[in-house]
Amino acid sequence: QACTFPCQCPSQSLQCPAGTSHVWDACGCCKVCAQQLGELCSLHRPCDHHKGLYCDFSKIHRGSGICLAHEGATCDLLGKIYLNGETFQPSCKLQCLCMDGAIGCIPLCSHDLRLPSPECPNPQRVKSHNKCCEEWVCEEDSKDNRFGTAMAVFREDPAHKPELNNLQENCLVQTTEWSTCSRSCGMGISTRVTNDNPQCHLEKETRLCMVRPCDFSMEKSKKGKKCVQTPKQRQSLHFEFSGCTSTRSYRPRFCGSCSDGRCCTPFLTSTMDVEFRCPEGDFFQRKMMFIKMCSCHYDCPRDNDIFLATYHRWMIGDHV
């Protein structure tokens, strides 16, 4: 009865706070910002089901309820207990979420990198007294030295100096190799830094990566061999990321295992765009790593922990 058809939704684009999901209302008409733990909810203001929240109508009347979390383990951070489904900020630079005993955080400050360029020869990160996040400030340099610092990333040509409107043509592209995957099994993140963009600014790029599924059944190695390096998936599969599924199936290669204490990690990889479809009907694309070859070695990651790892091996990837 609360739904009216045809649907009438706001014309302006939806702007939600960081870490808040875009979800359909109960009528299936419009995307709205999901209500969080402890907030009032209704048919038109649903709770964030991605965080395990539901609308409890038993405590408040007149078509309204309150967002509660399904039963799950609490989280302990520095002696403070957070409920399952609770969102909190341990600092002004982080917003975190407790999900069944695990804590996940997203940065609230941009960590972009910046190379010197003609319009900003001496970039500096500056902390403002009334702001949490540092900001880039372009300090003025002397007129004679305006292009001196910037020439480190622009092609050396004594005949002319790079023009402000011709940055890409004069940019000396610098790109690092992709970093190791953040997880030894399941979906993780790999990063690199590049200035291959129209502004010639140094930026961080990310791609999804999967060294192997966590339930991957290893093949037996051939007689005399102690490692199965790069087995190919026998059946095609769909990748899953944040509750969304790839629109097409793939038969990727994964890294195998060794029986002598060594571990196998990606060595030669390529990058492709993969399209995902979410339960709400949205589509998005992400760059994803595809393994061509693995190598077996003793320089192993430690316990699948990206914060404690001493593992610094880099993958050889393409630069597409």
Coordinates of C-alpha atoms in Angstrom, one line a residue:
Q1 CA 0.0 0.0 0.0
A2 CA 2.9 2.3 0.6
C3 CA 4.2 1.8 -2.9
T4 CA 3.0 4.0 -5.8
F5 CA 3.4 3.2 -9.5
P6 CA 4.7 4.4 -11.9
C7 CA 7.9 5.0 -9.8
Q8 CA 9.0 8.6 -9.2
C9 CA 12.6 9.0 -8.2
P10 CA 14.7 12.1 -7.5
S11 CA 16.4 13.4 -10.7
Q12 CA 19.7 14.3 -9.0
S13 CA 22.4 11.7 -8.5
L14 CA 22.5 9.8 -5.2
Q15 CA 25.2 11.1 -2.8
C16 CA 25.8 8.8 0.2
P17 CA 28.3 9.1 3.1
A18 CA 31.5 7.0 2.7
G19 CA 30.9 3.3 3.4
T20 CA 27.1 3.6 2.9
S21 CA 25.6 1.3 0.4
H22 CA 23.2 2.3 -2.4
V23 CA 20.2 -0.1 -2.1
W24 CA 16.7 -0.4 -3.7
D25 CA 13.8 0.6 -1.6
A26 CA 11.2 -2.1 -0.7
C27 CA 9.1 -1.1 -3.7
G28 CA 11.9 -1.8 -6.1
C29 CA 11.6 1.7 -7.5
C30 CA 14.5 3.9 -6.4
K31 CA 18.1 3.6 -5.2
V32 CA 18.5 5.1 -1.7
C33 CA 21.2 5.5 0.9
A34 CA 20.9 2.5 3.2
Q35 CA 20.1 3.2 6.9
Q36 CA 22.8 2.1 9.4
L37 CA 22.8 0.3 12.8
G38 CA 20.4 2.1 15.2
E39 CA 18.9 4.4 12.6
L40 CA 15.1 4.5 11.8
C41 CA 14.0 2.5 8.8
S42 CA 10.9 2.0 6.7
L43 CA 9.9 0.6 3.3
H44 CA 11.4 3.7 1.7
R45 CA 14.5 3.8 4.0
P46 CA 15.7 0.1 4.1
C47 CA 18.6 -1.0 6.3
D48 CA 22.0 -1.9 4.8
H49 CA 21.6 -5.6 4.1
H50 CA 25.3 -5.8 2.9
K51 CA 26.3 -5.3 6.5
G52 CA 23.8 -7.9 7.9
L53 CA 21.3 -5.3 9.1
Y54 CA 17.5 -5.7 9.1
C55 CA 14.5 -3.5 9.9
D56 CA 12.9 -4.4 13.2
F57 CA 9.3 -3.1 13.2
S58 CA 8.4 -4.5 16.6
K59 CA 9.8 -1.7 18.7
I60 CA 8.4 1.4 16.8
H61 CA 4.9 1.8 15.4
R62 CA 3.4 3.7 12.4
G63 CA 5.3 1.9 9.7
S64 CA 8.8 2.7 11.1
G65 CA 11.3 0.4 12.6
I66 CA 14.9 0.5 13.8
C67 CA 17.9 -1.1 12.1
L68 CA 19.4 -4.0 14.0
A69 CA 22.1 -6.5 13.2
H70 CA 21.7 -10.3 12.9
E71 CA 23.5 -12.1 15.7
G72 CA 27.2 -12.2 15.2
A73 CA 30.5 -11.9 17.1
T74 CA 31.5 -8.5 18.5
C75 CA 34.8 -6.8 17.7
D76 CA 37.5 -5.7 20.1
L77 CA 39.7 -2.8 19.0
L78 CA 42.2 -1.4 21.6
G79 CA 40.0 -2.5 24.4
K80 CA 36.8 -1.1 23.0
I81 CA 34.0 -3.5 22.1
Y82 CA 31.9 -2.9 18.9
L83 CA 28.7 -4.7 18.0
N84 CA 28.2 -6.8 14.9
G85 CA 27.2 -4.4 12.1
E86 CA 28.4 -1.3 13.9
T87 CA 30.2 1.4 12.0
F88 CA 32.8 3.5 13.9
Q89 CA 35.7 5.9 13.3
P90 CA 38.9 5.0 15.3
S91 CA 40.4 8.2 13.9
C92 CA 39.3 11.0 11.6
K93 CA 41.2 9.3 8.7
L94 CA 39.4 5.9 8.9
Q95 CA 35.8 4.6 8.9
C96 CA 35.5 1.0 10.1
L97 CA 32.8 -1.7 10.3
C98 CA 32.5 -4.7 12.6
M99 CA 31.2 -7.7 10.7
D100 CA 30.9 -10.9 12.8
G101 CA 34.2 -10.4 14.7
A102 CA 36.2 -9.0 11.7
I103 CA 37.0 -5.3 11.3
G104 CA 37.1 -3.7 7.8
C105 CA 38.1 -0.1 7.2
I106 CA 38.1 2.4 4.4
P107 CA 40.2 5.5 4.2
L108 CA 38.5 8.9 4.5
C109 CA 41.5 10.8 3.2
S110 CA 42.9 10.6 -0.4
H111 CA 46.4 9.0 -0.6
D112 CA 47.1 10.1 -4.1
L113 CA 50.7 10.7 -5.2
R114 CA 51.9 13.6 -7.3
L115 CA 54.9 14.2 -9.5
P116 CA 56.4 17.6 -10.2
S117 CA 54.9 19.2 -13.3
P118 CA 55.1 22.5 -15.0
E119 CA 52.0 23.9 -13.4
C120 CA 53.1 22.6 -10.0
P121 CA 56.9 22.3 -9.9
N122 CA 57.2 21.8 -6.1
P123 CA 54.1 20.0 -4.7
Q124 CA 54.0 19.6 -0.9
R125 CA 51.5 17.9 1.4
V126 CA 50.4 20.3 4.1
K127 CA 48.4 19.7 7.2
S128 CA 45.8 22.3 8.0
H129 CA 45.1 23.1 11.6
N130 CA 41.3 22.7 11.2
K131 CA 41.3 19.7 8.8
C132 CA 42.0 16.1 9.3
C133 CA 43.4 15.2 5.9
E134 CA 46.6 16.6 4.4
E135 CA 46.2 18.6 1.1
W136 CA 48.5 19.2 -1.8
V137 CA 49.9 22.7 -2.1
C138 CA 51.9 24.0 -5.0
E139 CA 54.7 26.1 -3.7
E140 CA 55.9 28.8 -6.1
D141 CA 59.4 28.4 -7.3
S142 CA 61.7 31.0 -8.9
K143 CA 60.9 31.8 -12.5
D144 CA 64.3 30.6 -13.8
N145 CA 63.8 27.2 -12.0
R146 CA 60.2 26.8 -12.9
F147 CA 60.8 23.7 -15.1
G148 CA 63.9 22.4 -13.4
T149 CA 62.2 19.9 -11.0
A150 CA 59.6 19.0 -13.5
M151 CA 62.1 18.0 -16.2
A152 CA 62.8 14.8 -14.2
V153 CA 59.6 13.3 -15.5
F154 CA 59.5 15.1 -18.9
R155 CA 61.5 14.2 -22.0
E156 CA 64.9 16.1 -22.1
D157 CA 64.8 18.3 -25.2
P158 CA 67.0 21.4 -25.0
A159 CA 65.1 22.9 -28.0
H160 CA 62.0 23.6 -26.0
K161 CA 60.4 23.3 -22.6
P162 CA 57.1 21.4 -22.1
E163 CA 54.1 23.6 -22.6
L164 CA 51.3 23.5 -20.1
N165 CA 48.7 22.4 -22.7
N166 CA 51.0 19.6 -24.1
L167 CA 51.8 17.6 -21.0
Q168 CA 51.0 14.1 -22.3
E169 CA 53.2 14.4 -25.3
N170 CA 56.2 15.4 -23.2
C171 CA 55.5 13.1 -20.3
L172 CA 58.2 10.5 -19.6
V173 CA 55.9 7.6 -18.6
Q174 CA 57.0 5.8 -15.4
T175 CA 55.1 2.7 -14.2
T176 CA 56.1 0.2 -11.4
E177 CA 55.4 -3.5 -11.6
W178 CA 52.2 -4.8 -9.9
S179 CA 52.7 -5.6 -6.2
T180 CA 52.1 -9.0 -4.8
C181 CA 48.4 -10.0 -4.2
S182 CA 47.2 -9.0 -0.8
R183 CA 45.8 -12.5 -0.2
S184 CA 47.3 -15.9 -0.8
C185 CA 43.8 -17.4 -1.5
G186 CA 40.5 -15.8 -2.4
M187 CA 40.0 -12.4 -3.9
G188 CA 42.6 -9.8 -3.1
I189 CA 44.1 -6.5 -4.3
S190 CA 47.3 -5.7 -6.2
T191 CA 48.6 -2.2 -6.8
R192 CA 51.1 -0.2 -8.9
V193 CA 52.0 3.4 -9.4
T194 CA 52.0 5.2 -12.7
N195 CA 52.0 8.6 -14.3
D196 CA 50.5 7.4 -17.6
N197 CA 47.7 10.0 -17.6
P198 CA 46.9 13.3 -19.3
Q199 CA 48.2 15.3 -16.3
C200 CA 51.4 13.2 -15.9
H201 CA 50.6 12.9 -12.2
L202 CA 51.9 9.9 -10.2
E203 CA 48.8 7.9 -9.2
K204 CA 48.1 4.5 -7.6
E205 CA 46.2 2.0 -9.7
T206 CA 44.5 -1.2 -8.2
R207 CA 43.4 -4.5 -9.7
L208 CA 41.6 -7.5 -8.3
C209 CA 43.7 -10.7 -8.0
M210 CA 43.2 -14.3 -7.1
V211 CA 46.2 -16.5 -6.6
R212 CA 44.0 -19.5 -6.0
P213 CA 40.5 -20.1 -4.5
C214 CA 40.5 -20.9 -0.8
D215 CA 38.9 -24.2 -1.5
F216 CA 41.2 -25.0 -4.4
S217 CA 42.0 -28.8 -4.7
M218 CA 45.6 -29.2 -5.7
E219 CA 46.6 -31.7 -8.3
K220 CA 49.2 -34.4 -7.5
S221 CA 52.6 -33.7 -8.8
K222 CA 54.2 -36.0 -11.4
K223 CA 56.6 -38.6 -10.2
G224 CA 60.0 -37.0 -9.5
K225 CA 58.5 -33.4 -9.3
K226 CA 57.9 -31.7 -6.0
C227 CA 55.7 -28.8 -7.3
V228 CA 52.6 -28.3 -9.3
Q229 CA 53.2 -24.8 -10.6
T230 CA 50.4 -23.4 -12.7
P231 CA 47.3 -25.7 -13.1
K232 CA 44.5 -24.4 -15.2
Q233 CA 40.9 -24.6 -13.9
R234 CA 39.1 -27.5 -15.5
Q235 CA 35.7 -26.0 -15.3
S236 CA 34.8 -22.4 -16.0
L237 CA 33.8 -20.2 -13.1
H238 CA 32.3 -16.8 -12.3
F239 CA 34.3 -14.5 -10.1
E240 CA 32.6 -13.0 -7.0
F241 CA 33.5 -9.6 -5.5
S242 CA 31.6 -7.7 -2.8
G243 CA 28.5 -9.8 -3.4
C244 CA 28.5 -9.2 -7.1
T245 CA 29.2 -11.8 -9.8
S246 CA 31.2 -11.5 -13.1
T247 CA 28.8 -11.4 -16.1
R248 CA 30.8 -14.0 -18.0
S249 CA 32.7 -17.2 -16.9
Y250 CA 36.4 -17.8 -17.1
R251 CA 38.9 -20.7 -17.0
P252 CA 41.8 -18.9 -15.2
R253 CA 45.2 -20.4 -14.2
F254 CA 46.0 -20.5 -10.5
C255 CA 49.2 -21.2 -8.6
G256 CA 49.7 -24.7 -7.3
S257 CA 51.6 -26.1 -4.4
C258 CA 54.9 -27.8 -3.4
S259 CA 55.6 -30.7 -1.1
D260 CA 59.1 -29.4 -0.1
G261 CA 58.1 -26.3 1.9
R262 CA 58.3 -23.9 -1.0
C263 CA 55.3 -21.8 -2.0
C264 CA 54.0 -20.9 -5.5
T265 CA 53.1 -17.3 -6.4
P266 CA 52.3 -15.4 -9.6
F267 CA 55.4 -14.5 -11.7
L268 CA 54.0 -13.6 -15.2
T269 CA 50.5 -12.0 -15.3
S270 CA 48.3 -9.9 -17.6
T271 CA 45.4 -7.5 -16.7
M272 CA 41.9 -7.5 -18.2
D273 CA 38.7 -5.6 -17.5
V274 CA 36.0 -7.8 -15.9
E275 CA 32.4 -6.8 -15.7
F276 CA 30.4 -7.6 -12.5
R277 CA 26.7 -7.6 -12.0
C278 CA 25.2 -6.9 -8.5
P279 CA 22.0 -8.4 -7.0
E280 CA 20.4 -4.9 -7.2
G281 CA 21.0 -4.9 -11.0
D282 CA 24.0 -2.5 -11.1
F283 CA 27.0 -3.2 -13.4
F284 CA 30.6 -2.1 -12.9
Q285 CA 34.0 -3.0 -14.3
R286 CA 37.3 -3.7 -12.4
K287 CA 40.7 -4.5 -13.7
M288 CA 41.7 -8.0 -12.7
M289 CA 44.9 -10.0 -12.8
F290 CA 45.1 -13.2 -14.9
I291 CA 48.0 -15.6 -14.2
K292 CA 50.2 -16.8 -17.1
M293 CA 53.0 -18.4 -15.1
C294 CA 53.8 -19.1 -11.4
S295 CA 57.2 -19.5 -9.7
C296 CA 58.0 -21.7 -6.7
H297 CA 60.4 -20.3 -4.0
Y298 CA 61.2 -20.1 -0.3
D299 CA 60.4 -16.4 0.0
C300 CA 56.9 -17.1 1.2
P301 CA 54.2 -14.7 2.4
R302 CA 53.5 -14.9 6.1
D303 CA 50.1 -16.2 7.2
N304 CA 48.1 -14.3 4.5
D305 CA 48.5 -11.0 6.5
I306 CA 49.3 -8.0 4.4
F307 CA 50.1 -5.9 7.5
L308 CA 52.7 -8.3 9.0
A309 CA 54.1 -9.8 5.8
T310 CA 57.8 -9.6 5.1
Y311 CA 57.1 -10.7 1.5
H312 CA 58.3 -8.2 -1.1
R313 CA 58.4 -10.2 -4.3
W314 CA 56.9 -8.3 -7.2
M315 CA 55.0 -9.7 -10.2
I316 CA 55.9 -9.1 -13.8
G317 CA 52.8 -7.7 -15.3
D318 CA 51.7 -5.9 -18.4
H319 CA 51.3 -2.1 -18.6
V320 CA 48.0 -2.0 -20.4

